[in-house]
C-alpha cells in the first residue's frame, strides 16, 4: 500500500479509535476524578454534603486549595493489626477497622467465586466446544438464557428456594429427608452459591471462544506419539486455552468484587462486602467524602489485575506476530 493511501486512511482510523477513548473519558475518567476530588473533602451538613476543594478568602478573594487526608487515614488506621488479624497471624484485639475487613471479604469472595466458576465452567465450555455442531448453538443458548430474565428477579428466585420456608426445605421436609429446615439462607453458602450462578456464564463464554479454535490435529498428533487424554489435556488443551481462562477470570472477578445486590439480598449482615459498605456510607451515614475514598481505593485495587491482564495480552500478541 502506498504512502498516499495510508495517509488517507489515517483520519478514519483515528476517528474509530477516538470513539471508545472519548466514551472512557466521559463515562469513567471524568466521574472518577469527581469522586477523587470529593474524597479529599470533609463531611458537612449542606448541599452538597462536603466542603469545596477550593476555598475563597473573604477578604482578598484568593482561592486556596483545601485538601483533607482524614478519610484515607480513617480507612487505613490500625492497618498492621488488621492485616495480621485478616491473615489469622494474631488475634489483633481491639481491631475495629471495618473498611479493610470489608475489602478483604470482597476480594476473598470474588476470588473463591472465580475459582469455582472456572472449575465448573471449564468442563462445560470444553463439552460445548466438542459437541456436534448441530447441537452447539442450542447448548450456547441455554448458557445465555438467564440473561433474558431480570438479574434482580433471578436473585429473588434464589431467596424463595433457599429460605427456611422455601421450596427446597419444604420438599425435603415433606418427604421426611430432614426433620428441621436447613440453614441455607443469609450465610456464606447462599452468598457463594448465588454469586457462582450469576457469574458462571461470564466464565463459560470466553473459555468456549478459545476452546473452539483448538486444532484437533494437535490432539491427534499427541495421541500418535503415545500421549494419553490426561497428558494431552495438560500439555496442549490447557496451555492453549490460557487466554480464555484469564479473560473469563477477569470478567468474573472484577464485577464480583463490587457486587451489591447479591450480598445485600442473600448474604446477610455477617458477609459484608464493599458494595454494601459504600451504600451505607453514602446514604445511611451521608458521609460522601469517606465513601468516595472507599470507591477510589476499590477502583485502584481493580486496576491492578486489569493492567496485568492487558500486559499479558499484549505480550501474547507480540509473540504471535513474531511467529
PDB file of C-alpha atoms in Angstrom, residues 45-292:
ATOM      1  CA  UNK A  45     -24.228  19.444  56.724  1.00  0.00           C
ATOM      2  CA  UNK A  46     -25.009  21.234  53.489  1.00  0.00           C
ATOM      3  CA  UNK A  47     -25.924  20.652  49.863  1.00  0.00           C
ATOM      4  CA  UNK A  48     -23.717  19.056  48.616  1.00  0.00           C
ATOM      5  CA  UNK A  49     -22.718  17.412  51.929  1.00  0.00           C
ATOM      6  CA  UNK A  50     -18.985  18.077  51.671  1.00  0.00           C
ATOM      7  CA  UNK A  51     -16.606  21.020  51.749  1.00  0.00           C
ATOM      8  CA  UNK A  52     -15.323  22.530  48.472  1.00  0.00           C
ATOM      9  CA  UNK A  53     -11.802  21.743  47.327  1.00  0.00           C
ATOM     10  CA  UNK A  54     -11.050  25.391  46.615  1.00  0.00           C
ATOM     11  CA  UNK A  55     -11.937  27.936  49.329  1.00  0.00           C
ATOM     12  CA  UNK A  56     -12.134  31.688  48.678  1.00  0.00           C
ATOM     13  CA  UNK A  57     -10.656  34.107  51.185  1.00  0.00           C
ATOM     14  CA  UNK A  58     -13.473  36.512  52.201  1.00  0.00           C
ATOM     15  CA  UNK A  59     -11.059  39.454  52.404  1.00  0.00           C
ATOM     16  CA  UNK A  60      -8.808  39.025  49.380  1.00  0.00           C
ATOM     17  CA  UNK A  61     -10.930  36.664  47.265  1.00  0.00           C
ATOM     18  CA  UNK A  62      -7.907  34.446  46.662  1.00  0.00           C
ATOM     19  CA  UNK A  63      -8.525  30.764  46.013  1.00  0.00           C
ATOM     20  CA  UNK A  64      -6.914  28.340  48.483  1.00  0.00           C
ATOM     21  CA  UNK A  65      -6.610  24.602  47.981  1.00  0.00           C
ATOM     22  CA  UNK A  66      -8.204  22.811  50.936  1.00  0.00           C
ATOM     23  CA  UNK A  67      -7.179  19.131  50.902  1.00  0.00           C
ATOM     24  CA  UNK A  68      -8.090  16.738  53.723  1.00  0.00           C
ATOM     25  CA  UNK A  69      -6.476  13.305  54.114  1.00  0.00           C
ATOM     26  CA  UNK A  70      -8.568  12.239  57.099  1.00  0.00           C
ATOM     27  CA  UNK A  71     -10.796   9.938  55.031  1.00  0.00           C
ATOM     28  CA  UNK A  72      -7.858   7.812  53.911  1.00  0.00           C
ATOM     29  CA  UNK A  73      -6.449   7.850  57.443  1.00  0.00           C
ATOM     30  CA  UNK A  74      -9.773   6.521  58.745  1.00  0.00           C
ATOM     31  CA  UNK A  75      -9.659   3.693  56.220  1.00  0.00           C
ATOM     32  CA  UNK A  76      -6.052   2.667  56.902  1.00  0.00           C
ATOM     33  CA  UNK A  77      -5.921   3.252  60.650  1.00  0.00           C
ATOM     34  CA  UNK A  78      -4.509   0.310  62.595  1.00  0.00           C
ATOM     35  CA  UNK A  79      -3.515  -1.241  59.258  1.00  0.00           C
ATOM     36  CA  UNK A  80      -0.862  -3.603  60.644  1.00  0.00           C
ATOM     37  CA  UNK A  81      -3.060  -5.198  63.300  1.00  0.00           C
ATOM     38  CA  UNK A  82      -5.975  -5.501  60.917  1.00  0.00           C
ATOM     39  CA  UNK A  83      -3.806  -7.174  58.279  1.00  0.00           C
ATOM     40  CA  UNK A  84      -2.447  -9.675  60.802  1.00  0.00           C
ATOM     41  CA  UNK A  85      -5.944 -10.421  62.016  1.00  0.00           C
ATOM     42  CA  UNK A  86      -7.266 -10.950  58.496  1.00  0.00           C
ATOM     43  CA  UNK A  87      -4.429 -13.334  57.727  1.00  0.00           C
ATOM     44  CA  UNK A  88      -5.006 -15.085  61.089  1.00  0.00           C
ATOM     45  CA  UNK A  89      -1.447 -14.371  62.228  1.00  0.00           C
ATOM     46  CA  UNK A  90      -2.552 -12.858  65.529  1.00  0.00           C
ATOM     47  CA  UNK A  91      -5.670 -12.127  67.480  1.00  0.00           C
ATOM     48  CA  UNK A  92      -5.430  -8.335  66.957  1.00  0.00           C
ATOM     49  CA  UNK A  93      -7.533  -7.422  69.982  1.00  0.00           C
ATOM     50  CA  UNK A  94      -9.480  -4.224  69.774  1.00  0.00           C
ATOM     51  CA  UNK A  95      -9.317  -4.098  65.973  1.00  0.00           C
ATOM     52  CA  UNK A  96     -12.372  -2.257  64.642  1.00  0.00           C
ATOM     53  CA  UNK A  97     -11.306  -1.424  61.093  1.00  0.00           C
ATOM     54  CA  UNK A  98     -14.447  -2.397  59.240  1.00  0.00           C
ATOM     55  CA  UNK A  99     -13.302  -0.961  55.925  1.00  0.00           C
ATOM     56  CA  UNK A 100     -10.168  -3.065  55.476  1.00  0.00           C
ATOM     57  CA  UNK A 101     -12.090  -6.138  56.578  1.00  0.00           C
ATOM     58  CA  UNK A 102     -14.760  -5.344  54.011  1.00  0.00           C
ATOM     59  CA  UNK A 103     -12.157  -5.075  51.251  1.00  0.00           C
ATOM     60  CA  UNK A 104     -10.657  -8.380  52.364  1.00  0.00           C
ATOM     61  CA  UNK A 105     -14.085 -10.053  52.454  1.00  0.00           C
ATOM     62  CA  UNK A 106     -14.896  -8.742  48.967  1.00  0.00           C
ATOM     63  CA  UNK A 107     -11.591  -9.968  47.496  1.00  0.00           C
ATOM     64  CA  UNK A 108     -11.909 -13.384  49.175  1.00  0.00           C
ATOM     65  CA  UNK A 109     -15.490 -13.852  47.982  1.00  0.00           C
ATOM     66  CA  UNK A 110     -14.688 -12.686  44.444  1.00  0.00           C
ATOM     67  CA  UNK A 111     -11.626 -14.946  44.289  1.00  0.00           C
ATOM     68  CA  UNK A 112     -13.482 -18.039  45.504  1.00  0.00           C
ATOM     69  CA  UNK A 113     -16.322 -17.254  43.083  1.00  0.00           C
ATOM     70  CA  UNK A 114     -13.806 -17.036  40.240  1.00  0.00           C
ATOM     71  CA  UNK A 115     -12.160 -20.349  41.152  1.00  0.00           C
ATOM     72  CA  UNK A 116     -15.481 -22.197  41.462  1.00  0.00           C
ATOM     73  CA  UNK A 117     -16.732 -20.710  38.188  1.00  0.00           C
ATOM     74  CA  UNK A 118     -13.510 -21.857  36.497  1.00  0.00           C
ATOM     75  CA  UNK A 119     -13.782 -25.402  37.900  1.00  0.00           C
ATOM     76  CA  UNK A 120     -17.420 -25.687  36.782  1.00  0.00           C
ATOM     77  CA  UNK A 121     -17.227 -23.596  33.624  1.00  0.00           C
ATOM     78  CA  UNK A 122     -14.169 -25.180  32.010  1.00  0.00           C
ATOM     79  CA  UNK A 123     -15.691 -28.686  31.606  1.00  0.00           C
ATOM     80  CA  UNK A 124     -18.935 -27.133  30.360  1.00  0.00           C
ATOM     81  CA  UNK A 125     -17.138 -24.921  27.814  1.00  0.00           C
ATOM     82  CA  UNK A 126     -14.995 -27.875  26.701  1.00  0.00           C
ATOM     83  CA  UNK A 127     -18.064 -30.106  26.266  1.00  0.00           C
ATOM     84  CA  UNK A 128     -19.878 -27.456  24.220  1.00  0.00           C
ATOM     85  CA  UNK A 129     -16.837 -26.863  22.005  1.00  0.00           C
ATOM     86  CA  UNK A 130     -16.578 -30.622  21.324  1.00  0.00           C
ATOM     87  CA  UNK A 131     -20.320 -31.147  20.824  1.00  0.00           C
ATOM     88  CA  UNK A 132     -21.932 -31.863  17.466  1.00  0.00           C
ATOM     89  CA  UNK A 133     -22.170 -28.574  15.510  1.00  0.00           C
ATOM     90  CA  UNK A 134     -25.914 -29.099  15.080  1.00  0.00           C
ATOM     91  CA  UNK A 135     -26.367 -29.031  18.900  1.00  0.00           C
ATOM     92  CA  UNK A 136     -23.709 -26.444  19.703  1.00  0.00           C
ATOM     93  CA  UNK A 137     -25.849 -23.347  19.192  1.00  0.00           C
ATOM     94  CA  UNK A 138     -28.614 -24.828  21.329  1.00  0.00           C
ATOM     95  CA  UNK A 139     -26.186 -25.525  24.155  1.00  0.00           C
ATOM     96  CA  UNK A 140     -24.831 -21.983  23.943  1.00  0.00           C
ATOM     97  CA  UNK A 141     -28.400 -20.704  24.066  1.00  0.00           C
ATOM     98  CA  UNK A 142     -29.011 -22.499  27.359  1.00  0.00           C
ATOM     99  CA  UNK A 143     -25.972 -20.696  28.802  1.00  0.00           C
ATOM    100  CA  UNK A 144     -27.279 -17.314  27.654  1.00  0.00           C
ATOM    101  CA  UNK A 145     -30.948 -17.855  28.588  1.00  0.00           C
ATOM    102  CA  UNK A 146     -30.556 -16.419  32.140  1.00  0.00           C
ATOM    103  CA  UNK A 147     -29.619 -13.056  30.590  1.00  0.00           C
ATOM    104  CA  UNK A 148     -33.161 -12.880  29.158  1.00  0.00           C
ATOM    105  CA  UNK A 149     -34.545 -12.534  32.691  1.00  0.00           C
ATOM    106  CA  UNK A 150     -34.014  -9.623  35.049  1.00  0.00           C
ATOM    107  CA  UNK A 151     -30.967 -10.096  37.257  1.00  0.00           C
ATOM    108  CA  UNK A 152     -32.951  -8.933  40.289  1.00  0.00           C
ATOM    109  CA  UNK A 153     -35.740 -11.446  39.627  1.00  0.00           C
ATOM    110  CA  UNK A 154     -33.209 -14.290  39.424  1.00  0.00           C
ATOM    111  CA  UNK A 155     -31.754 -13.340  42.804  1.00  0.00           C
ATOM    112  CA  UNK A 156     -35.242 -13.127  44.316  1.00  0.00           C
ATOM    113  CA  UNK A 157     -35.942 -16.611  42.916  1.00  0.00           C
ATOM    114  CA  UNK A 158     -32.983 -17.959  44.896  1.00  0.00           C
ATOM    115  CA  UNK A 159     -34.405 -16.321  48.024  1.00  0.00           C
ATOM    116  CA  UNK A 160     -37.577 -18.340  47.510  1.00  0.00           C
ATOM    117  CA  UNK A 161     -35.554 -21.519  47.029  1.00  0.00           C
ATOM    118  CA  UNK A 162     -33.103 -21.232  49.936  1.00  0.00           C
ATOM    119  CA  UNK A 163     -35.083 -19.636  52.773  1.00  0.00           C
ATOM    120  CA  UNK A 164     -36.254 -21.730  55.736  1.00  0.00           C
ATOM    121  CA  UNK A 165     -39.798 -21.688  54.347  1.00  0.00           C
ATOM    122  CA  UNK A 166     -38.522 -22.052  50.804  1.00  0.00           C
ATOM    123  CA  UNK A 167     -39.129 -24.686  48.169  1.00  0.00           C
ATOM    124  CA  UNK A 168     -36.042 -26.814  48.938  1.00  0.00           C
ATOM    125  CA  UNK A 169     -36.695 -27.087  52.686  1.00  0.00           C
ATOM    126  CA  UNK A 170     -40.400 -27.674  52.074  1.00  0.00           C
ATOM    127  CA  UNK A 171     -39.636 -30.525  49.659  1.00  0.00           C
ATOM    128  CA  UNK A 172     -37.081 -32.198  51.948  1.00  0.00           C
ATOM    129  CA  UNK A 173     -39.352 -31.982  54.997  1.00  0.00           C
ATOM    130  CA  UNK A 174     -42.397 -33.171  53.071  1.00  0.00           C
ATOM    131  CA  UNK A 175     -40.697 -36.438  52.152  1.00  0.00           C
ATOM    132  CA  UNK A 176     -39.080 -36.903  55.567  1.00  0.00           C
ATOM    133  CA  UNK A 177     -35.491 -36.342  54.434  1.00  0.00           C
ATOM    134  CA  UNK A 178     -34.902 -33.759  57.176  1.00  0.00           C
ATOM    135  CA  UNK A 179     -36.616 -33.013  60.493  1.00  0.00           C
ATOM    136  CA  UNK A 180     -35.848 -29.284  60.677  1.00  0.00           C
ATOM    137  CA  UNK A 181     -35.250 -26.659  57.968  1.00  0.00           C
ATOM    138  CA  UNK A 182     -31.678 -26.416  56.737  1.00  0.00           C
ATOM    139  CA  UNK A 183     -29.831 -23.137  57.295  1.00  0.00           C
ATOM    140  CA  UNK A 184     -29.106 -22.277  53.666  1.00  0.00           C
ATOM    141  CA  UNK A 185     -30.014 -18.594  53.608  1.00  0.00           C
ATOM    142  CA  UNK A 186     -28.323 -15.357  54.743  1.00  0.00           C
ATOM    143  CA  UNK A 187     -24.930 -17.008  55.148  1.00  0.00           C
ATOM    144  CA  UNK A 188     -21.753 -17.662  53.167  1.00  0.00           C
ATOM    145  CA  UNK A 189     -23.297 -20.704  51.468  1.00  0.00           C
ATOM    146  CA  UNK A 190     -26.160 -18.738  49.915  1.00  0.00           C
ATOM    147  CA  UNK A 191     -23.841 -15.857  49.007  1.00  0.00           C
ATOM    148  CA  UNK A 192     -21.331 -18.122  47.269  1.00  0.00           C
ATOM    149  CA  UNK A 193     -23.993 -20.187  45.509  1.00  0.00           C
ATOM    150  CA  UNK A 194     -25.840 -17.224  44.017  1.00  0.00           C
ATOM    151  CA  UNK A 195     -22.584 -15.449  43.079  1.00  0.00           C
ATOM    152  CA  UNK A 196     -21.415 -18.512  41.148  1.00  0.00           C
ATOM    153  CA  UNK A 197     -24.819 -18.877  39.492  1.00  0.00           C
ATOM    154  CA  UNK A 198     -24.849 -15.227  38.420  1.00  0.00           C
ATOM    155  CA  UNK A 199     -21.297 -15.079  37.020  1.00  0.00           C
ATOM    156  CA  UNK A 200     -20.848 -18.590  35.593  1.00  0.00           C
ATOM    157  CA  UNK A 201     -21.856 -17.575  32.022  1.00  0.00           C
ATOM    158  CA  UNK A 202     -19.151 -14.893  32.046  1.00  0.00           C
ATOM    159  CA  UNK A 203     -16.596 -17.672  32.562  1.00  0.00           C
ATOM    160  CA  UNK A 204     -18.047 -20.161  30.082  1.00  0.00           C
ATOM    161  CA  UNK A 205     -18.338 -17.893  27.040  1.00  0.00           C
ATOM    162  CA  UNK A 206     -14.674 -16.687  26.884  1.00  0.00           C
ATOM    163  CA  UNK A 207     -13.482 -20.247  27.503  1.00  0.00           C
ATOM    164  CA  UNK A 208     -15.714 -21.531  24.711  1.00  0.00           C
ATOM    165  CA  UNK A 209     -14.474 -18.955  22.201  1.00  0.00           C
ATOM    166  CA  UNK A 210     -10.904 -20.054  22.965  1.00  0.00           C
ATOM    167  CA  UNK A 211     -11.523 -23.814  23.017  1.00  0.00           C
ATOM    168  CA  UNK A 212     -13.499 -23.794  19.775  1.00  0.00           C
ATOM    169  CA  UNK A 213     -10.362 -22.564  17.982  1.00  0.00           C
ATOM    170  CA  UNK A 214      -8.286 -25.507  19.208  1.00  0.00           C
ATOM    171  CA  UNK A 215      -6.842 -27.502  16.294  1.00  0.00           C
ATOM    172  CA  UNK A 216      -7.847 -31.154  16.717  1.00  0.00           C
ATOM    173  CA  UNK A 217      -4.828 -32.208  14.691  1.00  0.00           C
ATOM    174  CA  UNK A 218      -2.640 -31.303  17.677  1.00  0.00           C
ATOM    175  CA  UNK A 219      -4.517 -33.792  19.850  1.00  0.00           C
ATOM    176  CA  UNK A 220      -4.299 -36.427  17.127  1.00  0.00           C
ATOM    177  CA  UNK A 221      -0.555 -35.883  16.822  1.00  0.00           C
ATOM    178  CA  UNK A 222      -0.160 -36.168  20.587  1.00  0.00           C
ATOM    179  CA  UNK A 223      -2.134 -39.422  20.545  1.00  0.00           C
ATOM    180  CA  UNK A 224       0.055 -40.813  17.736  1.00  0.00           C
ATOM    181  CA  UNK A 225       3.113 -40.010  19.857  1.00  0.00           C
ATOM    182  CA  UNK A 226       1.698 -42.020  22.760  1.00  0.00           C
ATOM    183  CA  UNK A 227       0.192 -39.285  24.912  1.00  0.00           C
ATOM    184  CA  UNK A 228      -2.959 -40.196  26.806  1.00  0.00           C
ATOM    185  CA  UNK A 229      -6.037 -37.965  27.199  1.00  0.00           C
ATOM    186  CA  UNK A 230      -4.846 -36.515  30.523  1.00  0.00           C
ATOM    187  CA  UNK A 231      -1.367 -35.743  29.199  1.00  0.00           C
ATOM    188  CA  UNK A 232      -2.816 -34.188  26.031  1.00  0.00           C
ATOM    189  CA  UNK A 233      -5.100 -32.001  28.131  1.00  0.00           C
ATOM    190  CA  UNK A 234      -2.341 -30.633  30.369  1.00  0.00           C
ATOM    191  CA  UNK A 235       0.241 -30.320  27.595  1.00  0.00           C
ATOM    192  CA  UNK A 236      -1.927 -28.988  24.753  1.00  0.00           C
ATOM    193  CA  UNK A 237      -5.523 -28.026  25.625  1.00  0.00           C
ATOM    194  CA  UNK A 238      -4.904 -26.214  28.896  1.00  0.00           C
ATOM    195  CA  UNK A 239      -1.934 -24.075  27.719  1.00  0.00           C
ATOM    196  CA  UNK A 240      -3.728 -23.087  24.510  1.00  0.00           C
ATOM    197  CA  UNK A 241      -6.822 -22.028  26.481  1.00  0.00           C
ATOM    198  CA  UNK A 242      -4.825 -19.817  28.874  1.00  0.00           C
ATOM    199  CA  UNK A 243      -6.097 -16.608  27.279  1.00  0.00           C
ATOM    200  CA  UNK A 244      -9.707 -17.719  27.736  1.00  0.00           C
ATOM    201  CA  UNK A 245      -9.035 -18.642  31.368  1.00  0.00           C
ATOM    202  CA  UNK A 246      -7.560 -15.210  32.106  1.00  0.00           C
ATOM    203  CA  UNK A 247     -10.317 -13.349  30.238  1.00  0.00           C
ATOM    204  CA  UNK A 248     -13.073 -15.333  31.961  1.00  0.00           C
ATOM    205  CA  UNK A 249     -11.445 -14.869  35.362  1.00  0.00           C
ATOM    206  CA  UNK A 250     -11.255 -11.121  34.807  1.00  0.00           C
ATOM    207  CA  UNK A 251     -14.909 -10.951  33.720  1.00  0.00           C
ATOM    208  CA  UNK A 252     -15.930 -12.740  36.914  1.00  0.00           C
ATOM    209  CA  UNK A 253     -13.509 -11.310  39.478  1.00  0.00           C
ATOM    210  CA  UNK A 254     -13.744  -7.591  38.655  1.00  0.00           C
ATOM    211  CA  UNK A 255     -17.549  -7.195  38.909  1.00  0.00           C
ATOM    212  CA  UNK A 256     -17.790  -9.718  41.767  1.00  0.00           C
ATOM    213  CA  UNK A 257     -15.563  -7.547  43.993  1.00  0.00           C
ATOM    214  CA  UNK A 258     -18.013  -4.650  43.833  1.00  0.00           C
ATOM    215  CA  UNK A 259     -21.217  -6.734  43.829  1.00  0.00           C
ATOM    216  CA  UNK A 260     -24.035  -5.093  45.787  1.00  0.00           C
ATOM    217  CA  UNK A 261     -27.362  -6.806  45.047  1.00  0.00           C
ATOM    218  CA  UNK A 262     -26.408 -10.423  45.873  1.00  0.00           C
ATOM    219  CA  UNK A 263     -24.656  -9.729  49.216  1.00  0.00           C
ATOM    220  CA  UNK A 264     -27.495  -7.408  50.241  1.00  0.00           C
ATOM    221  CA  UNK A 265     -30.302  -9.862  49.452  1.00  0.00           C
ATOM    222  CA  UNK A 266     -28.825 -13.272  50.276  1.00  0.00           C
ATOM    223  CA  UNK A 267     -25.509 -12.651  52.062  1.00  0.00           C
ATOM    224  CA  UNK A 268     -26.667 -11.489  55.468  1.00  0.00           C
ATOM    225  CA  UNK A 269     -25.105  -8.948  57.808  1.00  0.00           C
ATOM    226  CA  UNK A 270     -22.064 -11.112  58.590  1.00  0.00           C
ATOM    227  CA  UNK A 271     -20.934 -11.238  54.951  1.00  0.00           C
ATOM    228  CA  UNK A 272     -20.493  -7.535  54.320  1.00  0.00           C
ATOM    229  CA  UNK A 273     -18.868  -6.596  51.011  1.00  0.00           C
ATOM    230  CA  UNK A 274     -17.567  -3.279  49.742  1.00  0.00           C
ATOM    231  CA  UNK A 275     -20.631  -2.516  47.589  1.00  0.00           C
ATOM    232  CA  UNK A 276     -22.922  -2.622  50.616  1.00  0.00           C
ATOM    233  CA  UNK A 277     -20.404  -0.623  52.680  1.00  0.00           C
ATOM    234  CA  UNK A 278     -20.340   2.097  50.025  1.00  0.00           C
ATOM    235  CA  UNK A 279     -24.134   2.261  50.049  1.00  0.00           C
ATOM    236  CA  UNK A 280     -24.297   2.581  53.844  1.00  0.00           C
ATOM    237  CA  UNK A 281     -21.560   5.230  53.906  1.00  0.00           C
ATOM    238  CA  UNK A 282     -23.110   7.286  51.102  1.00  0.00           C
ATOM    239  CA  UNK A 283     -26.789   7.133  52.036  1.00  0.00           C
ATOM    240  CA  UNK A 284     -27.134   5.958  55.651  1.00  0.00           C
ATOM    241  CA  UNK A 285     -24.214   7.929  57.133  1.00  0.00           C
ATOM    242  CA  UNK A 286     -24.403  10.616  54.408  1.00  0.00           C
ATOM    243  CA  UNK A 287     -20.593  10.737  54.512  1.00  0.00           C
ATOM    244  CA  UNK A 288     -19.802  11.346  50.844  1.00  0.00           C
ATOM    245  CA  UNK A 289     -16.067  12.102  51.303  1.00  0.00           C
ATOM    246  CA  UNK A 290     -15.388   8.822  53.148  1.00  0.00           C
ATOM    247  CA  UNK A 291     -17.496   6.849  50.667  1.00  0.00           C
ATOM    248  CA  UNK A 292     -15.632   8.490  47.785  1.00  0.00           C
TER     249      UNK A 292
END
